[in-house]
PDB file of C-alpha atoms and ligand atoms in Angstrom:
ATOM      1  CA  UNK A 576    -231.918   0.764  15.397  1.00 57.00           C
ATOM      2  CA  UNK A 577    -230.603   1.306  18.897  1.00 63.00           C
ATOM      3  CA  UNK A 578    -226.876   1.709  19.040  1.00 73.00           C
ATOM      4  CA  UNK A 579    -225.299  -0.254  21.801  1.00 87.00           C
ATOM      5  CA  UNK A 580    -222.201   0.246  23.876  1.00 95.00           C
ATOM      6  CA  UNK A 581    -220.522  -3.063  24.302  1.00 95.00           C
ATOM      7  CA  UNK A 582    -217.423  -5.119  24.841  1.00 96.00           C
ATOM      8  CA  UNK A 583    -217.200  -8.732  23.739  1.00 96.00           C
ATOM      9  CA  UNK A 584    -214.305 -10.847  24.958  1.00 96.00           C
ATOM     10  CA  UNK A 585    -213.110 -13.654  22.698  1.00 96.00           C
ATOM     11  CA  UNK A 586    -210.396 -16.244  22.514  1.00 95.00           C
ATOM     12  CA  UNK A 587    -208.643 -17.735  19.497  1.00 93.00           C
ATOM     13  CA  UNK A 588    -206.984 -21.176  19.414  1.00 88.00           C
ATOM     14  CA  UNK A 589    -206.738 -21.000  23.215  1.00 85.00           C
ATOM     15  CA  UNK A 590    -203.612 -18.885  22.754  1.00 86.00           C
ATOM     16  CA  UNK A 591    -204.854 -15.435  22.004  1.00 91.00           C
ATOM     17  CA  UNK A 592    -207.258 -13.405  24.089  1.00 92.00           C
ATOM     18  CA  UNK A 593    -209.073 -10.472  22.635  1.00 95.00           C
ATOM     19  CA  UNK A 594    -211.798  -7.898  23.055  1.00 97.00           C
ATOM     20  CA  UNK A 595    -213.901  -6.005  20.580  1.00 97.00           C
ATOM     21  CA  UNK A 596    -215.308  -2.682  21.813  1.00 97.00           C
ATOM     22  CA  UNK A 597    -217.967  -0.653  20.001  1.00 97.00           C
ATOM     23  CA  UNK A 598    -219.257   2.559  21.549  1.00 96.00           C
ATOM     24  CA  UNK A 599    -222.029   5.018  20.784  1.00 94.00           C
ATOM     25  CA  UNK A 600    -223.794   7.061  23.516  1.00 91.00           C
ATOM     26  CA  UNK A 601    -221.264   6.129  26.191  1.00 92.00           C
ATOM     27  CA  UNK A 602    -218.555   7.852  24.156  1.00 94.00           C
ATOM     28  CA  UNK A 603    -220.613  10.791  22.918  1.00 91.00           C
ATOM     29  CA  UNK A 604    -221.720  11.694  26.442  1.00 90.00           C
ATOM     30  CA  UNK A 605    -218.120  11.928  27.567  1.00 92.00           C
ATOM     31  CA  UNK A 606    -216.613  13.661  24.542  1.00 93.00           C
ATOM     32  CA  UNK A 607    -217.173  17.402  24.596  1.00 84.00           C
ATOM     33  CA  UNK A 608    -218.712  18.488  21.309  1.00 85.00           C
ATOM     34  CA  UNK A 609    -216.942  21.841  21.151  1.00 89.00           C
ATOM     35  CA  UNK A 610    -213.466  20.318  20.850  1.00 92.00           C
ATOM     36  CA  UNK A 611    -211.587  20.210  17.537  1.00 93.00           C
ATOM     37  CA  UNK A 612    -211.815  16.898  15.694  1.00 93.00           C
ATOM     38  CA  UNK A 613    -208.196  15.853  16.121  1.00 93.00           C
ATOM     39  CA  UNK A 614    -208.522  16.248  19.899  1.00 95.00           C
ATOM     40  CA  UNK A 615    -211.837  14.395  19.947  1.00 96.00           C
ATOM     41  CA  UNK A 616    -210.158  11.585  18.062  1.00 96.00           C
ATOM     42  CA  UNK A 617    -207.441  11.204  20.721  1.00 97.00           C
ATOM     43  CA  UNK A 618    -210.050  11.327  23.482  1.00 97.00           C
ATOM     44  CA  UNK A 619    -212.182   8.717  21.683  1.00 97.00           C
ATOM     45  CA  UNK A 620    -209.195   6.386  21.265  1.00 97.00           C
ATOM     46  CA  UNK A 621    -208.340   6.814  24.953  1.00 97.00           C
ATOM     47  CA  UNK A 622    -211.863   5.714  25.884  1.00 97.00           C
ATOM     48  CA  UNK A 623    -211.684   2.677  23.590  1.00 97.00           C
ATOM     49  CA  UNK A 624    -208.312   1.619  25.010  1.00 97.00           C
ATOM     50  CA  UNK A 625    -209.570   1.964  28.585  1.00 96.00           C
ATOM     51  CA  UNK A 626    -212.630  -0.147  27.891  1.00 96.00           C
ATOM     52  CA  UNK A 627    -210.762  -2.792  25.937  1.00 95.00           C
ATOM     53  CA  UNK A 628    -208.332  -3.389  28.795  1.00 93.00           C
ATOM     54  CA  UNK A 629    -210.418  -2.631  31.855  1.00 91.00           C
ATOM     55  CA  UNK A 630    -213.891  -3.958  31.140  1.00 86.00           C
ATOM     56  CA  UNK A 631    -213.620  -7.025  33.349  1.00 81.00           C
ATOM     57  CA  UNK A 632    -212.681  -5.526  36.699  1.00 78.00           C
ATOM     58  CA  UNK A 633    -213.983  -7.350  39.763  1.00 76.00           C
ATOM     59  CA  UNK A 634    -214.642  -6.493  43.413  1.00 76.00           C
ATOM     60  CA  UNK A 635    -214.789  -2.692  43.389  1.00 78.00           C
ATOM     61  CA  UNK A 636    -211.962  -2.604  40.879  1.00 87.00           C
ATOM     62  CA  UNK A 637    -211.303   0.441  38.733  1.00 91.00           C
ATOM     63  CA  UNK A 638    -209.114   0.637  35.678  1.00 93.00           C
ATOM     64  CA  UNK A 639    -207.966   4.076  34.557  1.00 94.00           C
ATOM     65  CA  UNK A 640    -205.934   5.776  31.866  1.00 96.00           C
ATOM     66  CA  UNK A 641    -204.230   9.142  32.372  1.00 97.00           C
ATOM     67  CA  UNK A 642    -202.540  11.295  29.810  1.00 97.00           C
ATOM     68  CA  UNK A 643    -200.649  14.413  30.881  1.00 97.00           C
ATOM     69  CA  UNK A 644    -198.824  16.676  28.486  1.00 97.00           C
ATOM     70  CA  UNK A 645    -197.377  20.130  27.964  1.00 96.00           C
ATOM     71  CA  UNK A 646    -199.067  20.416  24.576  1.00 95.00           C
ATOM     72  CA  UNK A 647    -202.595  21.559  23.778  1.00 96.00           C
ATOM     73  CA  UNK A 648    -203.999  18.636  25.744  1.00 97.00           C
ATOM     74  CA  UNK A 649    -203.240  19.100  29.432  1.00 97.00           C
ATOM     75  CA  UNK A 650    -205.016  16.031  30.769  1.00 97.00           C
ATOM     76  CA  UNK A 651    -207.127  13.149  29.614  1.00 97.00           C
ATOM     77  CA  UNK A 652    -208.586  10.894  32.256  1.00 96.00           C
ATOM     78  CA  UNK A 653    -210.813   7.893  31.599  1.00 96.00           C
ATOM     79  CA  UNK A 654    -211.853   5.116  33.942  1.00 94.00           C
ATOM     80  CA  UNK A 655    -214.103   2.075  33.930  1.00 94.00           C
ATOM     81  CA  UNK A 656    -215.228   0.252  37.062  1.00 91.00           C
ATOM     82  CA  UNK A 657    -216.541  -3.207  37.908  1.00 89.00           C
ATOM     83  CA  UNK A 658    -220.092  -2.037  37.112  1.00 90.00           C
ATOM     84  CA  UNK A 659    -218.978  -1.260  33.555  1.00 92.00           C
ATOM     85  CA  UNK A 660    -219.478   2.479  34.075  1.00 93.00           C
ATOM     86  CA  UNK A 661    -217.236   4.733  32.098  1.00 94.00           C
ATOM     87  CA  UNK A 662    -216.262   8.262  33.029  1.00 93.00           C
ATOM     88  CA  UNK A 663    -213.858  10.620  31.436  1.00 94.00           C
ATOM     89  CA  UNK A 664    -212.714  14.200  31.222  1.00 93.00           C
ATOM     90  CA  UNK A 665    -210.319  16.236  29.192  1.00 95.00           C
ATOM     91  CA  UNK A 666    -208.702  19.571  29.897  1.00 95.00           C
ATOM     92  CA  UNK A 667    -207.065  21.577  27.151  1.00 95.00           C
ATOM     93  CA  UNK A 668    -205.040  24.775  26.970  1.00 92.00           C
ATOM     94  CA  UNK A 669    -206.465  27.745  25.119  1.00 84.00           C
ATOM     95  CA  UNK A 670    -206.279  26.999  21.477  1.00 80.00           C
ATOM     96  CA  UNK A 671    -206.706  28.507  18.068  1.00 84.00           C
ATOM     97  CA  UNK A 672    -206.433  26.743  14.727  1.00 86.00           C
ATOM     98  CA  UNK A 673    -205.351  23.446  16.182  1.00 89.00           C
ATOM     99  CA  UNK A 674    -207.318  21.386  13.635  1.00 88.00           C
ATOM    100  CA  UNK A 675    -204.183  20.781  11.602  1.00 87.00           C
ATOM    101  CA  UNK A 676    -201.690  20.366  14.404  1.00 91.00           C
ATOM    102  CA  UNK A 677    -200.013  16.947  14.428  1.00 92.00           C
ATOM    103  CA  UNK A 678    -200.371  14.501  17.304  1.00 94.00           C
ATOM    104  CA  UNK A 679    -196.891  15.347  18.634  1.00 94.00           C
ATOM    105  CA  UNK A 680    -197.874  18.984  19.204  1.00 93.00           C
ATOM    106  CA  UNK A 681    -201.132  18.099  20.904  1.00 95.00           C
ATOM    107  CA  UNK A 682    -199.417  15.886  23.479  1.00 95.00           C
ATOM    108  CA  UNK A 683    -195.842  17.183  23.528  1.00 94.00           C
ATOM    109  CA  UNK A 684    -193.736  15.909  26.446  1.00 95.00           C
ATOM    110  CA  UNK A 685    -196.654  13.694  27.317  1.00 96.00           C
ATOM    111  CA  UNK A 686    -196.978  10.616  29.482  1.00 95.00           C
ATOM    112  CA  UNK A 687    -199.477   7.794  29.382  1.00 95.00           C
ATOM    113  CA  UNK A 688    -200.246   5.922  32.577  1.00 94.00           C
ATOM    114  CA  UNK A 689    -202.459   2.930  33.212  1.00 93.00           C
ATOM    115  CA  UNK A 690    -203.675   2.224  36.690  1.00 92.00           C
ATOM    116  CA  UNK A 691    -205.454  -0.777  38.191  1.00 91.00           C
ATOM    117  CA  UNK A 692    -207.118  -0.441  41.573  1.00 87.00           C
ATOM    118  CA  UNK A 693    -208.575  -3.675  42.778  1.00 82.00           C
ATOM    119  CA  UNK A 694    -210.698  -3.497  45.888  1.00 72.00           C
ATOM    120  CA  UNK A 695    -209.653  -2.364  49.314  1.00 67.00           C
ATOM    121  CA  UNK A 696    -207.278  -5.168  50.152  1.00 65.00           C
ATOM    122  CA  UNK A 697    -205.207  -5.660  47.059  1.00 67.00           C
ATOM    123  CA  UNK A 698    -202.291  -3.660  45.785  1.00 68.00           C
ATOM    124  CA  UNK A 699    -202.631  -0.981  43.170  1.00 76.00           C
ATOM    125  CA  UNK A 700    -200.660  -1.288  40.007  1.00 80.00           C
ATOM    126  CA  UNK A 701    -199.468   1.578  37.856  1.00 84.00           C
ATOM    127  CA  UNK A 702    -197.335   1.724  34.752  1.00 87.00           C
ATOM    128  CA  UNK A 703    -196.219   4.756  32.810  1.00 89.00           C
ATOM    129  CA  UNK A 704    -194.570   5.528  29.467  1.00 90.00           C
ATOM    130  CA  UNK A 705    -193.517   8.659  27.661  1.00 92.00           C
ATOM    131  CA  UNK A 706    -195.731   9.356  24.687  1.00 94.00           C
ATOM    132  CA  UNK A 707    -193.669   9.001  21.540  1.00 89.00           C
ATOM    133  CA  UNK A 708    -194.719   8.327  17.985  1.00 89.00           C
ATOM    134  CA  UNK A 709    -197.492   9.701  15.874  1.00 91.00           C
ATOM    135  CA  UNK A 710    -200.658   8.386  17.470  1.00 93.00           C
ATOM    136  CA  UNK A 711    -202.196   7.206  20.675  1.00 93.00           C
ATOM    137  CA  UNK A 712    -201.984   3.706  19.247  1.00 93.00           C
ATOM    138  CA  UNK A 713    -198.187   3.931  19.000  1.00 92.00           C
ATOM    139  CA  UNK A 714    -198.093   5.175  22.581  1.00 92.00           C
ATOM    140  CA  UNK A 715    -200.121   2.240  23.890  1.00 92.00           C
ATOM    141  CA  UNK A 716    -198.068  -0.182  21.781  1.00 88.00           C
ATOM    142  CA  UNK A 717    -194.846   1.077  23.319  1.00 86.00           C
ATOM    143  CA  UNK A 718    -196.458   0.781  26.754  1.00 87.00           C
ATOM    144  CA  UNK A 719    -197.058  -2.925  26.252  1.00 85.00           C
ATOM    145  CA  UNK A 720    -193.937  -3.676  24.294  1.00 78.00           C
ATOM    146  CA  UNK A 721    -191.789  -2.287  27.083  1.00 73.00           C
ATOM    147  CA  UNK A 722    -193.045  -5.099  29.306  1.00 63.00           C
ATOM    148  CA  UNK A 723    -191.955  -8.595  28.360  1.00 60.00           C
ATOM    149  CA  UNK A 724    -194.859 -10.571  29.683  1.00 60.00           C
ATOM    150  CA  UNK A 725    -197.718  -9.504  27.499  1.00 70.00           C
ATOM    151  CA  UNK A 726    -197.721  -9.092  23.766  1.00 83.00           C
ATOM    152  CA  UNK A 727    -200.592  -6.836  22.859  1.00 89.00           C
ATOM    153  CA  UNK A 728    -201.940  -5.319  19.704  1.00 92.00           C
ATOM    154  CA  UNK A 729    -204.552  -2.601  19.334  1.00 94.00           C
ATOM    155  CA  UNK A 730    -206.498  -1.430  16.366  1.00 96.00           C
ATOM    156  CA  UNK A 731    -208.480   1.734  17.100  1.00 97.00           C
ATOM    157  CA  UNK A 732    -211.359   3.302  15.218  1.00 96.00           C
ATOM    158  CA  UNK A 733    -213.335   6.535  15.581  1.00 95.00           C
ATOM    159  CA  UNK A 734    -215.532   8.737  13.422  1.00 94.00           C
ATOM    160  CA  UNK A 735    -213.630  11.952  14.038  1.00 92.00           C
ATOM    161  CA  UNK A 736    -210.963  11.181  11.473  1.00 81.00           C
ATOM    162  CA  UNK A 737    -213.582  10.921   8.776  1.00 78.00           C
ATOM    163  CA  UNK A 738    -215.524  13.771   7.197  1.00 74.00           C
ATOM    164  CA  UNK A 739    -218.355  11.657   5.841  1.00 72.00           C
ATOM    165  CA  UNK A 740    -219.450   9.642   8.869  1.00 66.00           C
ATOM    166  CA  UNK A 741    -222.725  10.410  10.610  1.00 70.00           C
ATOM    167  CA  UNK A 742    -222.904   9.641  14.333  1.00 65.00           C
ATOM    168  CA  UNK A 743    -226.466   8.351  13.912  1.00 72.00           C
ATOM    169  CA  UNK A 744    -225.655   5.612  11.466  1.00 78.00           C
ATOM    170  CA  UNK A 745    -222.290   4.667  12.890  1.00 89.00           C
ATOM    171  CA  UNK A 746    -220.655   3.733  16.115  1.00 93.00           C
ATOM    172  CA  UNK A 747    -218.549   6.622  17.391  1.00 94.00           C
ATOM    173  CA  UNK A 748    -215.488   4.726  18.494  1.00 96.00           C
ATOM    174  CA  UNK A 749    -214.133   1.298  19.197  1.00 97.00           C
ATOM    175  CA  UNK A 750    -211.219  -1.046  19.233  1.00 97.00           C
ATOM    176  CA  UNK A 751    -210.079  -4.573  18.720  1.00 97.00           C
ATOM    177  CA  UNK A 752    -207.376  -5.730  21.062  1.00 96.00           C
ATOM    178  CA  UNK A 753    -205.427  -8.962  20.760  1.00 94.00           C
ATOM    179  CA  UNK A 754    -203.235 -10.341  23.499  1.00 91.00           C
ATOM    180  CA  UNK A 755    -200.894 -13.279  23.112  1.00 87.00           C
ATOM    181  CA  UNK A 756    -201.244 -15.382  26.230  1.00 80.00           C
ATOM    182  CA  UNK A 757    -197.995 -16.422  27.924  1.00 73.00           C
ATOM    183  CA  UNK A 758    -196.717 -19.800  26.736  1.00 64.00           C
ATOM    184  CA  UNK A 759    -197.645 -22.207  29.474  1.00 52.00           C
ATOM    185  CA  UNK A 760    -197.362 -25.961  29.073  1.00 47.00           C
ATOM    186  CA  UNK A 761    -196.792 -25.552  25.396  1.00 51.00           C
ATOM    187  CA  UNK A 762    -193.438 -27.268  24.925  1.00 50.00           C
ATOM    188  CA  UNK A 763    -194.466 -29.145  21.807  1.00 49.00           C
ATOM    189  CA  UNK A 764    -195.590 -26.193  19.828  1.00 52.00           C
ATOM    190  CA  UNK A 765    -193.421 -23.214  20.559  1.00 50.00           C
ATOM    191  CA  UNK A 766    -193.223 -21.766  17.065  1.00 52.00           C
ATOM    192  CA  UNK A 767    -196.794 -22.110  15.889  1.00 58.00           C
ATOM    193  CA  UNK A 768    -198.494 -19.507  18.103  1.00 57.00           C
ATOM    194  CA  UNK A 769    -196.184 -16.770  16.871  1.00 71.00           C
ATOM    195  CA  UNK A 770    -196.922 -17.583  13.258  1.00 79.00           C
ATOM    196  CA  UNK A 771    -200.649 -17.428  13.936  1.00 84.00           C
ATOM    197  CA  UNK A 772    -200.154 -14.208  15.847  1.00 88.00           C
ATOM    198  CA  UNK A 773    -198.466 -12.496  12.908  1.00 89.00           C
ATOM    199  CA  UNK A 774    -201.170 -13.699  10.510  1.00 91.00           C
ATOM    200  CA  UNK A 775    -203.938 -12.465  12.779  1.00 92.00           C
ATOM    201  CA  UNK A 776    -202.321  -9.040  13.036  1.00 93.00           C
ATOM    202  CA  UNK A 777    -202.236  -8.927   9.249  1.00 93.00           C
ATOM    203  CA  UNK A 778    -205.927  -9.791   9.055  1.00 93.00           C
ATOM    204  CA  UNK A 779    -206.706  -7.125  11.620  1.00 94.00           C
ATOM    205  CA  UNK A 780    -204.803  -4.491   9.667  1.00 94.00           C
ATOM    206  CA  UNK A 781    -207.103  -5.069   6.681  1.00 94.00           C
ATOM    207  CA  UNK A 782    -210.160  -3.995   8.671  1.00 95.00           C
ATOM    208  CA  UNK A 783    -211.031  -0.360   7.932  1.00 93.00           C
ATOM    209  CA  UNK A 784    -213.081   2.055  10.040  1.00 92.00           C
ATOM    210  CA  UNK A 785    -215.884   2.244   7.503  1.00 91.00           C
ATOM    211  CA  UNK A 786    -216.541  -1.450   8.031  1.00 92.00           C
ATOM    212  CA  UNK A 787    -215.873  -1.482  11.758  1.00 95.00           C
ATOM    213  CA  UNK A 788    -218.044   1.508  12.674  1.00 94.00           C
ATOM    214  CA  UNK A 789    -220.944   0.546  10.436  1.00 91.00           C
ATOM    215  CA  UNK A 790    -223.971  -0.350  12.571  1.00 89.00           C
ATOM    216  CA  UNK A 791    -225.248  -2.846   9.993  1.00 90.00           C
ATOM    217  CA  UNK A 792    -222.460  -5.266  10.868  1.00 92.00           C
ATOM    218  CA  UNK A 793    -222.723  -7.036  14.200  1.00 94.00           C
ATOM    219  CA  UNK A 794    -219.598  -7.383  16.293  1.00 95.00           C
ATOM    220  CA  UNK A 795    -219.822 -11.153  15.926  1.00 95.00           C
ATOM    221  CA  UNK A 796    -219.849 -10.836  12.126  1.00 95.00           C
ATOM    222  CA  UNK A 797    -216.754  -8.664  12.234  1.00 96.00           C
ATOM    223  CA  UNK A 798    -214.908 -11.204  14.380  1.00 97.00           C
ATOM    224  CA  UNK A 799    -215.948 -14.149  12.232  1.00 96.00           C
ATOM    225  CA  UNK A 800    -214.952 -12.324   9.042  1.00 95.00           C
ATOM    226  CA  UNK A 801    -211.527 -11.671  10.505  1.00 95.00           C
ATOM    227  CA  UNK A 802    -210.769 -14.848  12.389  1.00 94.00           C
ATOM    228  CA  UNK A 803    -213.349 -17.384  11.155  1.00 93.00           C
ATOM    229  CA  UNK A 804    -210.697 -19.793   9.960  1.00 92.00           C
ATOM    230  CA  UNK A 805    -209.430 -20.250  13.492  1.00 93.00           C
ATOM    231  CA  UNK A 806    -211.061 -21.854  16.459  1.00 93.00           C
ATOM    232  CA  UNK A 807    -212.712 -18.800  17.963  1.00 95.00           C
ATOM    233  CA  UNK A 808    -214.752 -18.659  21.167  1.00 96.00           C
ATOM    234  CA  UNK A 809    -216.906 -15.564  21.486  1.00 96.00           C
ATOM    235  CA  UNK A 810    -218.095 -14.818  25.030  1.00 96.00           C
ATOM    236  CA  UNK A 811    -221.132 -12.921  26.300  1.00 94.00           C
ATOM    237  CA  UNK A 812    -221.228  -9.231  25.636  1.00 94.00           C
ATOM    238  CA  UNK A 813    -220.789  -6.712  28.439  1.00 94.00           C
ATOM    239  CA  UNK A 814    -222.960  -3.611  28.195  1.00 94.00           C
ATOM    240  CA  UNK A 815    -221.388  -0.338  29.220  1.00 94.00           C
ATOM    241  CA  UNK A 816    -222.946   2.713  30.862  1.00 92.00           C
ATOM    242  CA  UNK A 817    -222.104   6.220  32.026  1.00 90.00           C
ATOM    243  CA  UNK A 818    -223.468   5.924  35.553  1.00 87.00           C
ATOM    244  CA  UNK A 819    -221.352   8.264  37.627  1.00 85.00           C
ATOM    245  CA  UNK A 820    -220.102   7.158  41.044  1.00 81.00           C
ATOM    246  CA  UNK A 821    -220.593  10.602  42.549  1.00 87.00           C
ATOM    247  CA  UNK A 822    -223.156  11.100  45.303  1.00 89.00           C
ATOM    248  CA  UNK A 823    -224.285  13.720  47.727  1.00 92.00           C
ATOM    249  CA  UNK A 824    -222.647  11.738  50.515  1.00 91.00           C
ATOM    250  CA  UNK A 825    -219.265  11.553  48.759  1.00 89.00           C
ATOM    251  CA  UNK A 826    -219.201  15.272  47.999  1.00 91.00           C
ATOM    252  CA  UNK A 827    -220.181  16.102  51.577  1.00 91.00           C
ATOM    253  CA  UNK A 828    -217.453  13.823  52.946  1.00 91.00           C
ATOM    254  CA  UNK A 829    -214.864  15.562  50.787  1.00 89.00           C
ATOM    255  CA  UNK A 830    -216.047  18.995  51.892  1.00 89.00           C
ATOM    256  CA  UNK A 831    -216.119  17.956  55.541  1.00 89.00           C
ATOM    257  CA  UNK A 832    -212.552  16.707  55.306  1.00 90.00           C
ATOM    258  CA  UNK A 833    -211.305  20.199  54.423  1.00 88.00           C
ATOM    259  CA  UNK A 834    -210.053  22.517  57.148  1.00 88.00           C
ATOM    260  CA  UNK A 835    -211.851  25.690  58.262  1.00 86.00           C
ATOM    261  CA  UNK A 836    -209.551  27.983  56.279  1.00 88.00           C
ATOM    262  CA  UNK A 837    -210.225  26.186  53.020  1.00 89.00           C
ATOM    263  CA  UNK A 838    -213.938  26.142  53.704  1.00 87.00           C
ATOM    264  CA  UNK A 839    -214.095  29.897  54.412  1.00 86.00           C
ATOM    265  CA  UNK A 840    -212.136  30.469  51.238  1.00 88.00           C
ATOM    266  CA  UNK A 841    -214.636  28.395  49.269  1.00 86.00           C
ATOM    267  CA  UNK A 842    -217.637  30.233  50.683  1.00 88.00           C
ATOM    268  CA  UNK A 843    -215.995  33.672  50.491  1.00 85.00           C
ATOM    269  CA  UNK A 844    -218.959  35.397  52.261  1.00 83.00           C
ATOM    270  CA  UNK A 845    -221.481  33.586  50.074  1.00 88.00           C
ATOM    271  CA  UNK A 846    -224.416  31.802  51.671  1.00 89.00           C
ATOM    272  CA  UNK A 847    -223.975  28.680  49.580  1.00 91.00           C
ATOM    273  CA  UNK A 848    -221.563  27.052  47.183  1.00 92.00           C
ATOM    274  CA  UNK A 849    -222.209  24.995  44.108  1.00 92.00           C
ATOM    275  CA  UNK A 850    -220.226  21.825  43.474  1.00 91.00           C
ATOM    276  CA  UNK A 851    -220.289  20.429  39.961  1.00 90.00           C
ATOM    277  CA  UNK A 852    -219.181  16.840  39.282  1.00 88.00           C
ATOM    278  CA  UNK A 853    -216.490  17.052  36.618  1.00 83.00           C
ATOM    279  CA  UNK A 854    -217.641  13.798  35.048  1.00 82.00           C
ATOM    280  CA  UNK A 855    -221.460  13.856  34.917  1.00 83.00           C
ATOM    281  CA  UNK A 856    -221.843  17.635  35.464  1.00 83.00           C
ATOM    282  CA  UNK A 857    -224.374  17.133  38.272  1.00 88.00           C
ATOM    283  CA  UNK A 858    -224.702  20.325  40.306  1.00 93.00           C
ATOM    284  CA  UNK A 859    -225.095  20.208  44.076  1.00 94.00           C
ATOM    285  CA  UNK A 860    -225.562  23.196  46.348  1.00 94.00           C
ATOM    286  CA  UNK A 861    -224.341  23.332  49.967  1.00 93.00           C
ATOM    287  CA  UNK A 862    -224.625  25.842  52.763  1.00 91.00           C
ATOM    288  CA  UNK A 863    -222.199  26.127  55.687  1.00 85.00           C
ATOM    289  CA  UNK A 864    -224.832  24.453  57.795  1.00 87.00           C
ATOM    290  CA  UNK A 865    -224.635  21.327  55.624  1.00 88.00           C
ATOM    291  CA  UNK A 866    -220.984  20.893  56.506  1.00 83.00           C
ATOM    292  CA  UNK A 867    -221.538  20.756  60.253  1.00 79.00           C
TER     293      UNK A 867
HETATM  294 ZN1   ZN B1857    -220.850  12.622  38.772  1.00 88.24          ZN
END
């Protein structure tokens, strides 16, 4: 069975929008295998959040998530663009025996930022919160609850919290996100949507990772099991990939934009330099001649 990497948008009772995300290779290619499990788990959740919010960007749009902290995790960066390509990197401080460190120590004094870049001609949007609480899920919840307009709920899943899961028979990570759409033209029925919302959150809380990450269940089955009693519209799936946006031309343009001092420093009497893409690890070699 081939494991897919997909996002499926859905809508319930025309009042609640949602996405289900289930990731295999797209996540495993990004997550560095040598990291401790608790760090991998945070990285995996960051990827799932990014995809669940940013998978429908249009016109050269890019959606990104940044975490910065003074704890063990220095930086996590994940983005997804309008071609459904996901990239991500993590940088960590030197560590020993961090397996049992709690979330707060891994991301102490941390911030979580979400950034939307939509094409050349539209404005960028960025929002930022301090990371408080005991999980990345609490951090993203406080991000959305601090803004009045959108009511959002995330349930995140990944294999790294579980000893017994095998990557080959399970998805690696994923999420279900629900978003209560703003009440527009709904004067007759102001109370009902909130009741439904609370019930749906309760249903979602009953879903465990064993069920969610199991490849034998299709994403549609999971959604119908959870929300089958409502009027649910399930849209076409979006397949994700890891195609990096880096290119020889882009790297050369960056190098050419540096001043002579910086360039001499880079070459430091060497005949050529090697530039490695921090996302896809592609190596490119340049001589001084190439920069002319
Ligand atoms: Zn690359």
